[in-house]
Coordinates of C-alpha atoms in Angstrom, one line a residue:
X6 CA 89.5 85.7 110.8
X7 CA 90.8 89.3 110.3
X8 CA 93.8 87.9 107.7
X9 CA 91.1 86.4 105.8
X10 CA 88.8 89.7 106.1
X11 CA 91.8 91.8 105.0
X12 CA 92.4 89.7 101.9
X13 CA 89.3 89.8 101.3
X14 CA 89.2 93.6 100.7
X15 CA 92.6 93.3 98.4
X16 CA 90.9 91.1 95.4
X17 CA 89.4 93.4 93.8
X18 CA 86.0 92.5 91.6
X19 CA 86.1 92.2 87.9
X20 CA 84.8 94.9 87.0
X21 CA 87.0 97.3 88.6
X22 CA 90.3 95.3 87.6
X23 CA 89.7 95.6 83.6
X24 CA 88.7 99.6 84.1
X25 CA 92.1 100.4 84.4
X26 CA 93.6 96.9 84.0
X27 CA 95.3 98.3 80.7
X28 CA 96.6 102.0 81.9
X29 CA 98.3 99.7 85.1
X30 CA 100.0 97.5 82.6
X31 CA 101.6 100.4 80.5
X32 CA 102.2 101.7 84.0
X33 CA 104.0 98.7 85.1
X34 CA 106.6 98.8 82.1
X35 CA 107.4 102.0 82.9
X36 CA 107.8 101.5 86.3
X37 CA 105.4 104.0 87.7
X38 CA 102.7 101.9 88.9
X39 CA 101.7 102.6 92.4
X40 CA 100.4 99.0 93.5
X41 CA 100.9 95.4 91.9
X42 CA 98.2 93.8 91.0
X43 CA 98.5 89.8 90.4
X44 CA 95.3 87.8 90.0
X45 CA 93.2 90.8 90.9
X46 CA 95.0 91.0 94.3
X47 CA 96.1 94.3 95.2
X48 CA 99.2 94.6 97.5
X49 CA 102.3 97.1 97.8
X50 CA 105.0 96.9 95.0
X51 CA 107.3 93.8 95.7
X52 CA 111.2 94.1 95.9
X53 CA 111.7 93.3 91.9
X54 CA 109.3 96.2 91.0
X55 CA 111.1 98.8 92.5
X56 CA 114.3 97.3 91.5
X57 CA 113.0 97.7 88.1
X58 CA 112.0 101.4 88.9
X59 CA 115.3 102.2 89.4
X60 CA 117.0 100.7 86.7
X61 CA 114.0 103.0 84.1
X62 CA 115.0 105.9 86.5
X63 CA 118.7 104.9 86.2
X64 CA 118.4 104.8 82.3
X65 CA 116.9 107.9 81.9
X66 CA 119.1 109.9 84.3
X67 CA 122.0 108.3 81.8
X68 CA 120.0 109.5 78.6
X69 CA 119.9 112.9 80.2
X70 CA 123.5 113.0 80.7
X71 CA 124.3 112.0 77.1
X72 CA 122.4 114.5 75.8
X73 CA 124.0 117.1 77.9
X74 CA 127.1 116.4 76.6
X75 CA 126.4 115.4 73.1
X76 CA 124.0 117.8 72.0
X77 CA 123.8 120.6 74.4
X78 CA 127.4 121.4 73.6
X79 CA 126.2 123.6 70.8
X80 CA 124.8 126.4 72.7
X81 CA 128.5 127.2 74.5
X82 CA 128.3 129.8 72.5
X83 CA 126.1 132.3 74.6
X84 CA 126.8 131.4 78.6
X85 CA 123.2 132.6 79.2
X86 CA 121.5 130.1 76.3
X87 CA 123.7 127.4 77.7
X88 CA 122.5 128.0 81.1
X89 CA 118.9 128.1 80.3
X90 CA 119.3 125.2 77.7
X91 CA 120.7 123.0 80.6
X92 CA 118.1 124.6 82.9
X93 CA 115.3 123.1 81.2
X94 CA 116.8 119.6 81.0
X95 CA 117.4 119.9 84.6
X96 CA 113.9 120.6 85.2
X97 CA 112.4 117.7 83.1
X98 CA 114.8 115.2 84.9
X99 CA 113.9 116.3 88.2
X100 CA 110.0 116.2 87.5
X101 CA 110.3 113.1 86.2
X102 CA 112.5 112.3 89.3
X103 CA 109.9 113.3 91.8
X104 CA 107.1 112.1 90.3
X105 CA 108.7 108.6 89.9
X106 CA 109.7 108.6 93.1
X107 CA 106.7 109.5 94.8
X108 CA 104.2 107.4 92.9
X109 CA 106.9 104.1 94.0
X110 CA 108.0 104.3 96.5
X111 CA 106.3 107.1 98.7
X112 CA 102.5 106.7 100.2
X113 CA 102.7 103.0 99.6
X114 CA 100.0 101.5 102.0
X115 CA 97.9 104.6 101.2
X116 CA 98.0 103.7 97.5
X117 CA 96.5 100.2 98.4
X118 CA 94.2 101.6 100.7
X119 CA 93.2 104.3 98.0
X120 CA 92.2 101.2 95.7
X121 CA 90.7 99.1 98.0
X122 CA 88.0 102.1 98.6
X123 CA 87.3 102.9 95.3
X124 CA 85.8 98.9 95.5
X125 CA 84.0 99.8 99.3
X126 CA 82.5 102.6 97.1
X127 CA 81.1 100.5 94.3
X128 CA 79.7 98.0 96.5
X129 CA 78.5 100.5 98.9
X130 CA 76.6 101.9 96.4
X131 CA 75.6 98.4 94.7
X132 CA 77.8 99.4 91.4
X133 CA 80.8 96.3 91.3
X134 CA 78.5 94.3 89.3
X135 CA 77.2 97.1 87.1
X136 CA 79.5 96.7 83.9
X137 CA 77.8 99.7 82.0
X138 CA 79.1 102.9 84.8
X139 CA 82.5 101.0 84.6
X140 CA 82.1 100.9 80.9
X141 CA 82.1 104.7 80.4
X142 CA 85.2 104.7 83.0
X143 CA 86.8 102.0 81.0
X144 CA 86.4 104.1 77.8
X145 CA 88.2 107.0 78.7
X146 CA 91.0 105.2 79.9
X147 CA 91.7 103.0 77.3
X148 CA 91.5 106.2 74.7
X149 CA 93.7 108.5 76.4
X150 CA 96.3 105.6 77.8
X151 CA 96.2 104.0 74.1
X152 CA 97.2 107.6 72.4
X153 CA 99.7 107.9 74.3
X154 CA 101.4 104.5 74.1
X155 CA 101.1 105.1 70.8
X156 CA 102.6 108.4 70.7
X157 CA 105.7 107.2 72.8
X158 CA 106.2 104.0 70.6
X159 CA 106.0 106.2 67.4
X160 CA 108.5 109.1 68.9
X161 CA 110.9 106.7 69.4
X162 CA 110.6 104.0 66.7
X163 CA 111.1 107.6 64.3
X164 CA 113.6 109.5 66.2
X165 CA 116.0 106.0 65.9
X166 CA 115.3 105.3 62.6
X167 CA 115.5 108.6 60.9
X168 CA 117.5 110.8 63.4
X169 CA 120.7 111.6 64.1
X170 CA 122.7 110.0 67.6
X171 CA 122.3 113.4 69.6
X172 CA 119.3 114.4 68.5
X173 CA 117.4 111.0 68.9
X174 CA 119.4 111.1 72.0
X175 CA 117.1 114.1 73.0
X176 CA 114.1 113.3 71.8
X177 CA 113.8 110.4 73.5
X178 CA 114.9 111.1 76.6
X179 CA 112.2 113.9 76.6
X180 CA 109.7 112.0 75.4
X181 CA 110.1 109.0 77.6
X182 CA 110.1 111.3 81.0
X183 CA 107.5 112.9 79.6
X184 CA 104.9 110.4 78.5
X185 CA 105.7 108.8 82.0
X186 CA 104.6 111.8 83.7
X187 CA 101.5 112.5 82.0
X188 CA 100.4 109.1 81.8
X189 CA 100.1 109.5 85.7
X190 CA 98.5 112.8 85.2
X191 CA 95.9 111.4 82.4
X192 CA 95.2 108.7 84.7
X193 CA 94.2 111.7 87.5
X194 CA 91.9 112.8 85.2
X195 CA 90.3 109.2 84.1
X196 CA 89.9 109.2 87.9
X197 CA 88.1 112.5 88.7
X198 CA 85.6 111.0 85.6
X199 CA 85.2 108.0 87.8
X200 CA 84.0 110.3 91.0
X201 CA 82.3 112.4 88.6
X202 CA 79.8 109.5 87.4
X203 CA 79.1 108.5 90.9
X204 CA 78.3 111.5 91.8
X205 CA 76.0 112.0 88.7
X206 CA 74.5 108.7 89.1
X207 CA 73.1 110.0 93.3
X208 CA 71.8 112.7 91.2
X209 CA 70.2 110.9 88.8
X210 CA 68.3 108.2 91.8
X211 CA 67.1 112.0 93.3
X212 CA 66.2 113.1 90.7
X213 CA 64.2 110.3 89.4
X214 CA 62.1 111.1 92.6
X215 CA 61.0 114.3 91.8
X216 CA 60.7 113.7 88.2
X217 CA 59.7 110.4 87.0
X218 CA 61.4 109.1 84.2
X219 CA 60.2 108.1 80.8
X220 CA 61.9 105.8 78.4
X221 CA 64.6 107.8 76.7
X222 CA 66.4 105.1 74.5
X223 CA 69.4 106.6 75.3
X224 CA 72.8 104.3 75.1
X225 CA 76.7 104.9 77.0
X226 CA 78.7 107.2 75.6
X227 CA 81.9 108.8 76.5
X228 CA 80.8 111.5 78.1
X229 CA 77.8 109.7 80.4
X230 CA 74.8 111.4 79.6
X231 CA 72.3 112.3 82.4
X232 CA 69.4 110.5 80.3
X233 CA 71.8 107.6 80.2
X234 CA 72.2 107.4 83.8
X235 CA 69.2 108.4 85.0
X236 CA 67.6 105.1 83.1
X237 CA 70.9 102.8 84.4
X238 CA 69.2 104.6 88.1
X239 CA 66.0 103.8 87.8
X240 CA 66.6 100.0 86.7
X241 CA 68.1 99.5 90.4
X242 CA 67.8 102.4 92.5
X243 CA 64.8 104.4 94.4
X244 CA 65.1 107.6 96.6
X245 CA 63.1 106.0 99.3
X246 CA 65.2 102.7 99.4
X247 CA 68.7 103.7 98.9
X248 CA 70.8 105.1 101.1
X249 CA 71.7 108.2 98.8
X250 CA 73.3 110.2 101.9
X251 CA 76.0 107.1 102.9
X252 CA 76.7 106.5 98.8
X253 CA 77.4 110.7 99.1
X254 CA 79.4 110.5 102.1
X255 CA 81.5 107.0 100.9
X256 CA 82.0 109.1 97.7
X257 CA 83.9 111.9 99.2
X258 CA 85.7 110.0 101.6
X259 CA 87.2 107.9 98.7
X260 CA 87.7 111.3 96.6
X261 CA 89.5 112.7 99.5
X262 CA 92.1 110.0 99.7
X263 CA 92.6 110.7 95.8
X264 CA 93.0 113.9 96.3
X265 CA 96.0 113.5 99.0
X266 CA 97.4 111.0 96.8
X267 CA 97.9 112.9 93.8
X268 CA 97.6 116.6 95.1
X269 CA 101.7 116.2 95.0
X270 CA 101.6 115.4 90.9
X271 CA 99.7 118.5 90.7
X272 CA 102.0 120.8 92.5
X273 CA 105.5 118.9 90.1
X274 CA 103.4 119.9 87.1
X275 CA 102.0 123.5 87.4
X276 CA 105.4 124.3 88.7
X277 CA 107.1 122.0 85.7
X278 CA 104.5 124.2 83.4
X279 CA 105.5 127.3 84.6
X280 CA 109.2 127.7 85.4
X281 CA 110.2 125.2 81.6
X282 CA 107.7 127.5 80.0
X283 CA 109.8 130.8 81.2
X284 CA 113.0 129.0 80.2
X285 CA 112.0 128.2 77.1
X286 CA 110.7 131.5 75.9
X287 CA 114.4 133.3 77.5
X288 CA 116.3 129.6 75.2
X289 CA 114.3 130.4 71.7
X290 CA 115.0 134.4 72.2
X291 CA 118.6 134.7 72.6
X292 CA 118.5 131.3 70.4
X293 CA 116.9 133.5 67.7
X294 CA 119.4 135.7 67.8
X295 CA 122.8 133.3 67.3
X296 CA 120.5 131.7 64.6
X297 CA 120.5 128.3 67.0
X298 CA 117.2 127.4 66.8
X299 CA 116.0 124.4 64.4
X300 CA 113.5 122.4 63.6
X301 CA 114.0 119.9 66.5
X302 CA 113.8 122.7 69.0
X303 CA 111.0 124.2 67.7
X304 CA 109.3 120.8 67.5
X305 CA 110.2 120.0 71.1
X306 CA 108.7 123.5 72.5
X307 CA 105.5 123.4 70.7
X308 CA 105.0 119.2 71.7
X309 CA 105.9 120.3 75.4
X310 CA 103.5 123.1 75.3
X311 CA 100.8 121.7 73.6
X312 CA 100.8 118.4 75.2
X313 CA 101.1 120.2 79.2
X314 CA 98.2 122.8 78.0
X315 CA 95.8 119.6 76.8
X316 CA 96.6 117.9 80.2
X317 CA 95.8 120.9 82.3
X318 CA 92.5 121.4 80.2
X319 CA 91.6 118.3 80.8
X320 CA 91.8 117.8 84.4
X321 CA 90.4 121.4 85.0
X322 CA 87.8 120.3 82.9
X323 CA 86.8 117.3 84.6
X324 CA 87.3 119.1 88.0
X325 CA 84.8 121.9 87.2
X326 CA 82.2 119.1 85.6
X327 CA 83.0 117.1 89.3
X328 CA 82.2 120.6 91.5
X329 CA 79.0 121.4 89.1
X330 CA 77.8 117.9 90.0
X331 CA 77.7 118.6 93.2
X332 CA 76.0 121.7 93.6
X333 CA 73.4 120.1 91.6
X334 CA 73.0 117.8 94.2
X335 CA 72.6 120.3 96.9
X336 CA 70.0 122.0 94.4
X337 CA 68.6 118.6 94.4
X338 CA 68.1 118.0 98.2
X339 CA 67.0 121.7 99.0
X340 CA 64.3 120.4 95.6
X341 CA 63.2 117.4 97.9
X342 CA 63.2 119.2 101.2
X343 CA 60.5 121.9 99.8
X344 CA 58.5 119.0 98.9
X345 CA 58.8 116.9 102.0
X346 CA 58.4 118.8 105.7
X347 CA 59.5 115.8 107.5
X348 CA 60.3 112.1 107.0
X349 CA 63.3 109.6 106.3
X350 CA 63.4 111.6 102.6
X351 CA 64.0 115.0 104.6
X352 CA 66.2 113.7 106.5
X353 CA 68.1 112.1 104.1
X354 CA 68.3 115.2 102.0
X355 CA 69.8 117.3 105.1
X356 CA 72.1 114.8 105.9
X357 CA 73.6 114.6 102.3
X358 CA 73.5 118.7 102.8
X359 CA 75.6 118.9 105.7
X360 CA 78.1 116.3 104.1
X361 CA 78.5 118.4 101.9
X362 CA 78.7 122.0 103.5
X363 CA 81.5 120.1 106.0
X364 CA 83.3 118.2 103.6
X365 CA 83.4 120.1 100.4
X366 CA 84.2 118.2 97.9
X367 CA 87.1 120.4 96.0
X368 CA 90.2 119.4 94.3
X369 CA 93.1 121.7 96.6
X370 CA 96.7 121.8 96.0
X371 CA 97.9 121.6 99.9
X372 CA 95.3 124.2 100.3
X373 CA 97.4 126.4 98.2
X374 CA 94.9 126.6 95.7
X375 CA 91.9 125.0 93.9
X376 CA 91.8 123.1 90.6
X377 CA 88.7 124.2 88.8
X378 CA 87.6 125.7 85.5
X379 CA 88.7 129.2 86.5
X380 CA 92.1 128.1 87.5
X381 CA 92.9 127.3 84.3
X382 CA 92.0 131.0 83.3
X383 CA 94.4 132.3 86.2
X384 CA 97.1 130.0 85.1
X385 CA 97.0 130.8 81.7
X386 CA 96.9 134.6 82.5
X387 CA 100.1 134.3 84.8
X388 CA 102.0 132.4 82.1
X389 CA 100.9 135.5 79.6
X390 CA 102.0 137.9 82.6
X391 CA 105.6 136.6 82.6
X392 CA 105.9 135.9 79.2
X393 CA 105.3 139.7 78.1
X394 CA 107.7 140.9 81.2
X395 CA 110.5 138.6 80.1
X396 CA 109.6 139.8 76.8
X397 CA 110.4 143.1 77.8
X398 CA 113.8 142.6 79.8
X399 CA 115.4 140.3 76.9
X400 CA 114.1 142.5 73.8
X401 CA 114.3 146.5 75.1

């Protein structure tokens, strides 16, 4: 009875499998995927995945070697550009290292359980058979995982074709690591979306309460509009029916076991961000200067910064829109309790309050700090901070 309740729990519904059915598969040929799914059942990696894990993270700890003897021989000339040249390639492998590491073979049975409550929160909240929230889900992950297939594909179908050996050594060696880390990161961010419409969608049953809806004609789009949802609300869900304050507290105890699961991805990357982004500005300096820089380097600084900048936008983005959604539920519940003195509907409102005010629902970096919409302000302004200061000591 309780082996056939537990496998229960591992298939997963339809709905939820094809949401991020493709990002998994890209996942899986990169061996970063953090559970195998076969015939919708989820379970830990087997034996032959992690074997094949190593052999990606066997090949591109070879790659890096190659490069560092066939193309960062060049900057010998300067003991200080050499040192910051191998510095940087040092700090991609070993992000790529950890991150690989940790998403395969680390927090194994947590990534299952992870999964498995992301379906107890759909069903909770009456949503596995609702194929037009998973749609908007779907949407986002197909785009962004499809782009950067794309991009990874086209990177290195170019740099062997038209490219030199060392420097289509290099590029894709960077690019591979790379893509593999922020297709991890990207999938963070198609998962804070995925609380984020939850959340939106308790909103939307409250707030169909207090203001009755009219027909809007509104249809799904990529960024779920609160018209959209409200009308996908009131089709199957009323205030005095549902159980609004379980669906809130089932949504943050899911949200919290995302948030230990990837809190570790977050911490590799700002510090990947920060200390490659120093080193580069000291490598393209002092590479100025011995008239070392080319096209290829300046190609590879501007894709790294660009491409880390867009990631961090996005998930502070997504993690601001996720915190404003929930204060617009409190504003919602304090709403209902003015109107109601006492009843299941008050009570329902103060219990999804103090869920809330005990849980909050925030995005923390081992409590080190939050990510938000005014982080990426801070981080952006420490990043300026250093650059100018190591501006100073390398130029005056």
């Amino acid at each position: 009875m309780i082996a056939s309740e537990y496998i229960s729990k591992n298939i997963l519904d339809t709905n939820l499998y094809e949401t991020f059915s493709l990002v998994r598969t890209v996942q899986f040929v990169l061996g970063s995927c953090r559970v195998d799914v076969t015939d919708r059942f989820v379970s830990l990696p087997t034996v032959y995945q992690k074997i094949h894990t190593l052999l990606m993270l066997l090949i591109v700890a070879m790659l890096y070697v190659a490069v560092h003897f066939t193309y960062l021989s060049k900057y010998t000339v300067n003991a200080n550009l050499h040192k910051g040249a191998v510095s940087t390639l040092v700090i991609h492998f070993l992000a790529y290292l950890f991150n690989i590491i940790h998403v395969r073979f680390v927090n194994n049975i947590r990534n299952v359980e992870f999964v498995i409550s992301m379906q107890e929160l759909d069903r909770s909240m009456k949503l596995e058979h609702n194929n037009s929230i998973n749609s908007i889900v779907r949407k986002i992950s197909v785009i962004s995982t499809t782009l950067l297939t794309l991009g990874l594909i086209a990177t290195i179908v170019t740099a062997t074709v038209f490219l030199a050996m060392p420097v289509m050594l290099i590029v894709v060696t960077v690019t591979l690591s790379e893509v593999t880390n922020i297709l991890d990161l990207s999938h963070c961010s198609t998962l804070m979306a995925y609380y984020t419409i939850r959340i939106r969608f308790v909103n939307s049953i409250i707030d169909n309460h207090t203001t009755r809806i009219s027909k809007y004609d509104s249809y799904d789009t990529i960024i779920y509009s609160k018209n959209y949802m409200r009308e996908l609300a009131a089709k199957t869900h009323d205030l005095r029916y549902s159980d609004t304050d379980i669906y809130l507290k089932e949504i943050i105890k899911s949200f919290s076991k995302f948030r230990s699961l990837y809190q570790f991805q977050m911490l590799v990357f700002i510090c990947k961000m920060i200390t490659a982004g120093a080193i580069y500005l000291q490598v393209v300096t002092t590479g100025l200067q011995f008239n070392l820089i080319g096209i290829l380097e300046w190609i590879t600084i501007t894709s790294f910064v660009l491409s880390n900048m867009c990631v961090a936008l996005f998930i502070c983005i997504r993690c601001e829109i996720f915190l404003r959604e929930f204060k617009e539920t409190k504003q919602l519940c304090l709403s209902v309790m003015s109107v109601y003195t006492n009843g299941p509907i008050r009570r329902k409102a103060k219990k999804m309050l103090r869920t809330i005010e005990t849980n909050p629902p925030r995005f923390s970096v081992y409590g080190m700090w939050d990510i938000e919409g005014m982080y990426l302000l801070h981080l952006f302004s420490t990043i300026t901070t250093m650059f100018v200061t190591e501006l100073q000591l390398l130029l005056l």
